[in-house]
Coordinates of C-alpha atoms in Angstrom, one line a residue:
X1 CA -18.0 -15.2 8.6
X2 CA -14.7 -16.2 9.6
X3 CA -12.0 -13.5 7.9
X4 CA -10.0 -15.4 7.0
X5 CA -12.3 -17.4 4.8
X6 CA -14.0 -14.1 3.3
X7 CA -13.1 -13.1 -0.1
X8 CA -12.4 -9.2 -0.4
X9 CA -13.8 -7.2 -3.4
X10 CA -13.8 -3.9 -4.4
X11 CA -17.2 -3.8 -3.4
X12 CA -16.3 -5.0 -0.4
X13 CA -15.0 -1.2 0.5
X14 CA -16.4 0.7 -1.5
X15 CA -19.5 -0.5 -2.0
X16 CA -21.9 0.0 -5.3
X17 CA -19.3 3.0 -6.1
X18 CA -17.1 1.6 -9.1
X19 CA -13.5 2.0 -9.7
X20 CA -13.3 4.6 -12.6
X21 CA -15.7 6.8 -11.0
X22 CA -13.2 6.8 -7.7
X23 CA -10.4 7.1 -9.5
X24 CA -11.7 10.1 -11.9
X25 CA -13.8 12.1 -8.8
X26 CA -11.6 11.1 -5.9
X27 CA -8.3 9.6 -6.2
X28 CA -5.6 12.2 -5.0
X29 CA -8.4 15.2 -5.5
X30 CA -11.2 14.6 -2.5
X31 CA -12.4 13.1 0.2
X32 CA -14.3 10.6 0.3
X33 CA -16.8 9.1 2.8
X34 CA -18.5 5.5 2.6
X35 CA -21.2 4.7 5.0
X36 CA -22.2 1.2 6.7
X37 CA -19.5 -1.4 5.7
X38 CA -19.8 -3.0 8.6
X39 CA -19.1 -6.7 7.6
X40 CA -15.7 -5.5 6.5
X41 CA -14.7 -3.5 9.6
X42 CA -16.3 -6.1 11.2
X43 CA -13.6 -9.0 10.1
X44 CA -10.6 -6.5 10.6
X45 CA -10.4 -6.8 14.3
X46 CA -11.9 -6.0 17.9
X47 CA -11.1 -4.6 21.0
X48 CA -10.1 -8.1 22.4
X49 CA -7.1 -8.1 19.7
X50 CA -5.8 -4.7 20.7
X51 CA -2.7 -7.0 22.9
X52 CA -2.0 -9.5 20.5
X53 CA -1.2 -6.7 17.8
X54 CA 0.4 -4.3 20.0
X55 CA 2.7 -7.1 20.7
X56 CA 2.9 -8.2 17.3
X57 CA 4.1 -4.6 15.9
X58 CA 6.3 -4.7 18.4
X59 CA 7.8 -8.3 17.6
X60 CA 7.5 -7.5 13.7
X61 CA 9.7 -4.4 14.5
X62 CA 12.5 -6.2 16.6
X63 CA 11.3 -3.3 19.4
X64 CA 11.9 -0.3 16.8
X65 CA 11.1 3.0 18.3
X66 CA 7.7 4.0 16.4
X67 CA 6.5 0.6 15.7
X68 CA 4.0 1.4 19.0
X69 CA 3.7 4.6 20.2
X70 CA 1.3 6.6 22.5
X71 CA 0.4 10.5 21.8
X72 CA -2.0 13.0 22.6
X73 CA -2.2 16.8 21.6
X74 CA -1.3 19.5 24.4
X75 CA -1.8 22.8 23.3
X76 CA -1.1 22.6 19.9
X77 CA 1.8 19.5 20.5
X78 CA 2.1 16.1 19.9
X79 CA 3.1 14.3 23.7
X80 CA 4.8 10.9 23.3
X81 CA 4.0 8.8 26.2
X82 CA 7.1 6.6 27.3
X83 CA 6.2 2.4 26.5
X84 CA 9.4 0.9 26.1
X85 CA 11.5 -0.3 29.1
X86 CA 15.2 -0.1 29.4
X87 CA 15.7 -2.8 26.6
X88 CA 13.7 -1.0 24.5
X89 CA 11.2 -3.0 24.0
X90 CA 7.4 -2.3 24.6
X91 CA 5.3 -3.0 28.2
X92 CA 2.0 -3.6 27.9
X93 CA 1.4 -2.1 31.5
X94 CA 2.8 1.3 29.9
X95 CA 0.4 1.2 26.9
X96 CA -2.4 0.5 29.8
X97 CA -1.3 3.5 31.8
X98 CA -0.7 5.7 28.8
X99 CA -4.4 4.6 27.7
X100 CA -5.8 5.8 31.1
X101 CA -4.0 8.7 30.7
X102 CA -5.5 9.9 27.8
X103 CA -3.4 9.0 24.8
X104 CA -3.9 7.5 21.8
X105 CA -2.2 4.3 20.8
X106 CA -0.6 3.8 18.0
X107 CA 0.6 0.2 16.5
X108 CA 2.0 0.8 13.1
X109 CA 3.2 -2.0 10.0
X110 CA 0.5 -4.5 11.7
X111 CA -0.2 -6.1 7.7
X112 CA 2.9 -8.0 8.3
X113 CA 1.1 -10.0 11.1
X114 CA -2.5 -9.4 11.1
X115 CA -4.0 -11.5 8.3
X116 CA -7.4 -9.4 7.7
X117 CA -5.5 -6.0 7.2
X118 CA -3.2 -7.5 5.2
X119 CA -5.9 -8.1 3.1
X120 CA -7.4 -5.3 2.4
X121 CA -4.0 -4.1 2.1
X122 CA -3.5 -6.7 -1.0
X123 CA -7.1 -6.2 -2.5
X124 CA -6.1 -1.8 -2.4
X125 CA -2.8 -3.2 -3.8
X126 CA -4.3 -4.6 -6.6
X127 CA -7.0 -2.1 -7.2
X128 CA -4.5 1.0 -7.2
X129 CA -1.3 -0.1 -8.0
X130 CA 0.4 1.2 -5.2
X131 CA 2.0 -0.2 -1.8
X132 CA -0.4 -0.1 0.8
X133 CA 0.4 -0.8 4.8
X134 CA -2.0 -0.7 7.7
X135 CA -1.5 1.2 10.9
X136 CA -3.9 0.7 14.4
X137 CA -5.0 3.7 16.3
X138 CA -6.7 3.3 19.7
X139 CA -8.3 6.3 21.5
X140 CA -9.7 7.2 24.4
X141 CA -12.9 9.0 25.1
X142 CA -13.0 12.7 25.0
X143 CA -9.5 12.6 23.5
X144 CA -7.2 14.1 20.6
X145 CA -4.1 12.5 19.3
X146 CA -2.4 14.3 16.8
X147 CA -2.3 18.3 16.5
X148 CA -3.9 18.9 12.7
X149 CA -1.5 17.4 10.3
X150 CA -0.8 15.9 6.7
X151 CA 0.3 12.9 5.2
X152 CA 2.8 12.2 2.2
X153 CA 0.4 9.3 1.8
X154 CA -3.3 8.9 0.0
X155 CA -5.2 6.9 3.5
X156 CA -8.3 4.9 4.1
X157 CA -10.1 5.5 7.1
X158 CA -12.1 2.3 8.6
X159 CA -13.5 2.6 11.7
X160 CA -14.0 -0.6 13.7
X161 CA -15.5 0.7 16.9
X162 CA -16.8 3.5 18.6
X163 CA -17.0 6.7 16.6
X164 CA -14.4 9.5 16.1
X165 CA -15.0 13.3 14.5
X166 CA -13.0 14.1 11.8
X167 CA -12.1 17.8 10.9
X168 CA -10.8 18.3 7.6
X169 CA -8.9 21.0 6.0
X170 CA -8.1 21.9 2.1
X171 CA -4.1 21.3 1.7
X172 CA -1.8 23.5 2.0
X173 CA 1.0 21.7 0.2
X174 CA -1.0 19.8 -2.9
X175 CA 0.4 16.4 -3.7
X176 CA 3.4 16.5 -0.3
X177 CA 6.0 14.2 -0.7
X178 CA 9.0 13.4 1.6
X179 CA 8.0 13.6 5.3
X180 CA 5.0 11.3 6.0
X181 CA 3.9 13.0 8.5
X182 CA 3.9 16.9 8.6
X183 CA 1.3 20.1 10.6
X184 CA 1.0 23.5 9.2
X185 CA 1.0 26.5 10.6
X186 CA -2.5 28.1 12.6
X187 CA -2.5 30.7 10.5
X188 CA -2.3 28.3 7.3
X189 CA -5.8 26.2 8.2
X190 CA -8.4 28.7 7.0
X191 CA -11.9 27.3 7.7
X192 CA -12.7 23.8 7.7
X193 CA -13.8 22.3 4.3
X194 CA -15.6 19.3 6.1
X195 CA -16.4 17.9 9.4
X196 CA -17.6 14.4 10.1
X197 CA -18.0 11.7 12.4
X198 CA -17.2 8.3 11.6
X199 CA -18.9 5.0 12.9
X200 CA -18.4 1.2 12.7
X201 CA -17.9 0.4 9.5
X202 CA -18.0 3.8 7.8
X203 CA -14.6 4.5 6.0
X204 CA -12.9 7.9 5.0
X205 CA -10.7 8.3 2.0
X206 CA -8.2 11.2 2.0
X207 CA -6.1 12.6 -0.3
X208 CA -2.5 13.1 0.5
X209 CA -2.2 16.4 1.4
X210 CA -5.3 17.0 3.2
X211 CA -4.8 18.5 6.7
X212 CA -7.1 17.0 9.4
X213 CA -7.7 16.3 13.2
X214 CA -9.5 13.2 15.5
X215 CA -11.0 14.3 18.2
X216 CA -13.5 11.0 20.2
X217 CA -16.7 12.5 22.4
X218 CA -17.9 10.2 25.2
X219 CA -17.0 6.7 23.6
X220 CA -14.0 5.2 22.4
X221 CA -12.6 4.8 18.9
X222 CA -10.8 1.9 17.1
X223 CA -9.9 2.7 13.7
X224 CA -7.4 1.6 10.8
X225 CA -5.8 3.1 8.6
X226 CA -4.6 1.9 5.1
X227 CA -1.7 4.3 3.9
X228 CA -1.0 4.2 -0.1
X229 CA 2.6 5.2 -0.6
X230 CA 2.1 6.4 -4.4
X231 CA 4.8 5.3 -6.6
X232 CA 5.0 9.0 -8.3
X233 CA 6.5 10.4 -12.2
X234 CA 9.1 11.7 -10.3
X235 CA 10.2 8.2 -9.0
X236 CA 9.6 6.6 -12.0
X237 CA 12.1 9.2 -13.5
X238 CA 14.1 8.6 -11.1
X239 CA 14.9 5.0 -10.8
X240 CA 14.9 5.1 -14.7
X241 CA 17.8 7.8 -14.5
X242 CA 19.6 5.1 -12.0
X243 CA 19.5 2.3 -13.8
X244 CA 20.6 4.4 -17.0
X245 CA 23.6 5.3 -14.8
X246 CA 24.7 1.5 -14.4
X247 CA 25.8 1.4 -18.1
X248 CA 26.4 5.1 -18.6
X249 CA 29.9 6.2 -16.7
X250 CA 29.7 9.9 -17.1
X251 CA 26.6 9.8 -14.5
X252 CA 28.5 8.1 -11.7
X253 CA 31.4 10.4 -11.8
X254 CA 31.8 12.5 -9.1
X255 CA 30.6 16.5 -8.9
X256 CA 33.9 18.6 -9.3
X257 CA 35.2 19.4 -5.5
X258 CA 35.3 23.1 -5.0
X259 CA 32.9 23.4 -7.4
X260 CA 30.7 26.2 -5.9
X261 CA 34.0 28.3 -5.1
X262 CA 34.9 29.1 -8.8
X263 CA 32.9 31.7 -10.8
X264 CA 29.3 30.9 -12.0
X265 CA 30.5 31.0 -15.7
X266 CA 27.6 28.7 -16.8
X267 CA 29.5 25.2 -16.9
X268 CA 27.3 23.2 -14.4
X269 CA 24.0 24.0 -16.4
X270 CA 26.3 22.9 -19.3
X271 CA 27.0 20.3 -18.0
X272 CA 24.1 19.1 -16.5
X273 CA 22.1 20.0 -20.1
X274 CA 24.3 17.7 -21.6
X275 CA 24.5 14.6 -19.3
X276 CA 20.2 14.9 -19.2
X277 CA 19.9 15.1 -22.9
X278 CA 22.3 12.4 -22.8
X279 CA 20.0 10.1 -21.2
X280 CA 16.7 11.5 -22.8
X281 CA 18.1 10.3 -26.2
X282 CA 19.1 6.8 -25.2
X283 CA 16.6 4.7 -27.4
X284 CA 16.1 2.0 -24.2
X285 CA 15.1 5.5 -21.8
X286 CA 11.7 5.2 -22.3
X287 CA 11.0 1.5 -21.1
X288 CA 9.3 2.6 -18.7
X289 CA 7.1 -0.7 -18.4
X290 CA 10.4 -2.6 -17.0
X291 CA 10.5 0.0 -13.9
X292 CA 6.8 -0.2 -13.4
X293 CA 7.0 -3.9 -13.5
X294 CA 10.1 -3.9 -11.0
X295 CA 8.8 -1.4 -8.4
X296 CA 5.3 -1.9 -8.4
X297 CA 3.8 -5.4 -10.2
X298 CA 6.7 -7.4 -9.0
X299 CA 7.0 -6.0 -4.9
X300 CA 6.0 -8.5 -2.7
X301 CA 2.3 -8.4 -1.9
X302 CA 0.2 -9.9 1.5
X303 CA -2.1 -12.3 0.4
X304 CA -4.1 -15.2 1.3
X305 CA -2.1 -18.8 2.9
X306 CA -0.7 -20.9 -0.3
X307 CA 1.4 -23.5 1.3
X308 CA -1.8 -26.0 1.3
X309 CA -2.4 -25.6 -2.8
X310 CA 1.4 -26.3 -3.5
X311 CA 0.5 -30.0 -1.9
X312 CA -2.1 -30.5 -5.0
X313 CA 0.1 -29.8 -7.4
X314 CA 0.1 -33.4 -8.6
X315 CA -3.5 -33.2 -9.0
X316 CA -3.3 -30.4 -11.9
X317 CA -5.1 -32.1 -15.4
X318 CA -6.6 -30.6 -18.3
X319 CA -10.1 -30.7 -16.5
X320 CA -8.6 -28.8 -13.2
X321 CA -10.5 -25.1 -12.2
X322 CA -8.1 -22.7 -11.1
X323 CA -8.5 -18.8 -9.7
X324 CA -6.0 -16.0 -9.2
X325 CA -5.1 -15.6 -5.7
X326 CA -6.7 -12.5 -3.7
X327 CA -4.6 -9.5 -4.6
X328 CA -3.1 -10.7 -7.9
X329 CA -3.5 -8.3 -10.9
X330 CA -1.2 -9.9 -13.6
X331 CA 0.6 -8.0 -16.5
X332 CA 1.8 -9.1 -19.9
X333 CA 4.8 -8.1 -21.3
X334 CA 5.8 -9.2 -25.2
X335 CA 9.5 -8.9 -25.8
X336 CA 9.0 -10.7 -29.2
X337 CA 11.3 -13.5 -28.5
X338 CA 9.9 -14.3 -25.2
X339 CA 6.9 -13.3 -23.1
X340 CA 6.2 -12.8 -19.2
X341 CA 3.7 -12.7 -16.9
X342 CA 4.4 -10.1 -13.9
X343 CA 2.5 -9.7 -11.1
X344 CA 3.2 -9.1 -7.2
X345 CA 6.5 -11.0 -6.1
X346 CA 7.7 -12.7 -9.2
X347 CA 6.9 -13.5 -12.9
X348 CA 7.0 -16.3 -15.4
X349 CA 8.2 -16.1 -19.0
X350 CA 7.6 -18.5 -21.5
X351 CA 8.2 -19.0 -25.5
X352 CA 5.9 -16.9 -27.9
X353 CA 3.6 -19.6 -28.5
X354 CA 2.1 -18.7 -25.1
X355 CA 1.2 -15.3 -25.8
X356 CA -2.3 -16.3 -26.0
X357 CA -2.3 -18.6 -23.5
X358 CA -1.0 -16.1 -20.6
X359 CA -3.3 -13.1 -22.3
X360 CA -5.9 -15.8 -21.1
X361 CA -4.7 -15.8 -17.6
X362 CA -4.7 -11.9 -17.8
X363 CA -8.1 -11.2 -18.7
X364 CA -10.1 -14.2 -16.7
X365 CA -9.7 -14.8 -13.1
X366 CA -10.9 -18.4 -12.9
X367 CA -11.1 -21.1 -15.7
X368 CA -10.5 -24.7 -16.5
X369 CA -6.5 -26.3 -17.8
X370 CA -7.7 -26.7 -20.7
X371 CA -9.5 -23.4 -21.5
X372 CA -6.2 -22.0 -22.4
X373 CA -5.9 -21.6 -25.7
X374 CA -3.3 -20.8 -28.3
X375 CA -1.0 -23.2 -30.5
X376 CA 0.3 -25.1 -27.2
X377 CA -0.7 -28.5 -26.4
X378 CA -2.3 -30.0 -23.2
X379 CA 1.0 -31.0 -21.5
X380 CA 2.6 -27.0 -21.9
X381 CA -1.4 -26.0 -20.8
X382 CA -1.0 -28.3 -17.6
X383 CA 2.7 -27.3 -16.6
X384 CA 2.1 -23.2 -17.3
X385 CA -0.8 -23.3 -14.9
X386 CA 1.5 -26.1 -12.7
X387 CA 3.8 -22.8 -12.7
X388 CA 1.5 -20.4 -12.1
X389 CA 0.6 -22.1 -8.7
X390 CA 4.0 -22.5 -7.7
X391 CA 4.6 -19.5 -8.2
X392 CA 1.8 -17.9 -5.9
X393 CA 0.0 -16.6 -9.0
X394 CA -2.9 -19.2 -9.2
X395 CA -4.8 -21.4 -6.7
X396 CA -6.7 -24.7 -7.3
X397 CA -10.8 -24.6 -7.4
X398 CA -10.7 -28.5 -8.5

């Protein structure tokens, strides 16, 4: 099957394991290995596409340093290999040498470019709630890239080719945030909690946190992974606090200079106490929804070529089948005089008469016009769905 005429499922990674057994046994807890999905790693890519996207991360990235890279572990360190010529932008002939030499290549961000992982990056998207990117890693035989090390990010595994052993280690910092990429100390490893070796199409999920280490044997190994940056309480806190602070003066003005110099007589934790409970007892604090629906419904998401639907726009009538787009997991919002639709990379509001309407579009992800139902006639049926499709949310079936 051609990839980009596949349509990703859940299934389609995980198999007959469903979502609220993954998310209650596995999700940020343990690992998780998934055997023999070999149509989807199949579709992702293949050795003969290792140029094209090690050019493309490169192009994507304007020749940013650690958009391709080339590493290998030497005694317990990380060795970059030099790819980048004067200009600094990346020879293929170095990624060949560096290959030979032993090193494992490394083409990060490739979901901006390479249609099938930016996919699967929509469908995990969708499925989690969480931004999801896709890096490549290319190794050798008889090779190890990266010294053990942790990830501030929750990853997916899929191996495309070849095989690679896994060795896995509990964490030693549960839940890490801040440095995506960090090792531990020998003597903080203990014993390892699971050892593996992944084939074509057998995928590993890991918890952020989770120390581990790639080694290949006497083949080669192509593998992807899909990185979930979680969007954590602490964020959500966060960015709530800031946009608190755009109506709320006393939180933009400055620390007192010298502050640290004068006797601890208590009057920062005064302070402090009062500008938090300050914020806590704002009535419009807790609209939490409005943050969730700005950072993580609303962010742009890769999905599936649109520009041909837009051109049968014309064609929408009360009779027309429409789907939701790959990757689209819509929200309603009710703000009593108006209501709106959110989902990745924009939103529509309309009047409350189309509450029932857009709870329609919510809760089915294919159905005829005039299906919709609610106290709006066929005209505002024809041009919400009209909207829906500009707007990247739908896609005509008929």
């Amino acid at each position: 099957m051609n990839p980009t005429e596949r349509t990703l499922q859940w299934a389609s990674l995980f198999g007959s394991l469903d979502r609220e057994t993954f998310l209650s046994d596995n999700w940020e807890t343990s690992p998780l290995v998934i055997r023999g999905r070999t149509e989807l790693s199949g579709g992702l890519m293949g050795l003969d596409d290792i140029e094209a996207v090690v050019a493309g991360a490169d192009n994507s990235a304007a020749g940013e340093h650690g958009s391709v890279v080339a590493v290998r572990s030497d005694e317990g360190h990380t060795v970059e290999y030099p790819v980048r010529d004067g200009s600094g932008r990346v020879r293929l002939a170095a990624v060949f040498d560096a290959f030979a030499e032993g090193h494992t290549i490394v083409a990060n961000h490739i979901a901006r470019f390479w249609r099938p992982a930016a996919e699967l990056c929509a469908l995990l998207e969708s499925e989690l709630g969480h931004p999801v990117g896709c890096n490549l890693f290319l190794t050798p035989p008889d090779a190890v890239g990266f010294v053990p090390h942790y990830d501030a990010m929750d990853t997916f595994f899929v191996q495309v080719e070849g095989a690679k052993h896994w060795t896995l280690y509990r964490p030693v910092v549960e839940l890490p945030f801040g440095s995506a990429f960090d090792k531990p100390r020998p003597d903080e490893l203990g014993d390892p909690e699971m050892e593996l070796v992944l084939e074509p199409g057998d995928v590993l999920y890991q918890p952020r946190g989770w120390v581990h280490c790639g080694r290949t044997g006497d083949r080669p190994s192509l593998h992807l992974t899909f990185g979930v940056s979680p969007y954590r309480w602490m964020d959500l806190l966060v960015e709530r606090i800031r946009q608190v602070a755009a109506d709320d003066i006393s939180l933009r003005r400055a620390v007192p200079p010298g502050l640290l110099e004068r006797p601890d007589d208590g009057d920062l934790a005064v302070v402090a106490g009062r500008l938090f409970r300050a914020v806590l007892d704002r009535p419009d604090f807790h609209d939490y929804r409005e943050v969730l629906l700005d950072n993580v419904v609303r962010r742009p998401s890769p999905r599936d070529p649109h520009f041909e639907h837009l051109l049968r726009l014309g064609d929408t009538g009360v009779g027309s089948r429409v789907e939701r787009r790959r990757g689209m997991r819509p929200v309603l919002l009710n703000r009593g005089d108006r209501v709106e639709l959110g989902f990745p990379g924009s939103s529509i509001t309309g009047p409350p008469e189309a509450l029932e309407a857009m709870r329609f579009i919510v809760e089915n992800a294919a159905f005829a016009v005039g299906d919709l139902p609610g106290p709006i006639d066929d005209a505002a049926r024809v041009e919400l769905v009209e909207v829906a499709i500009r707007q990247g949310l739908l896609r005509p079936l008929t």
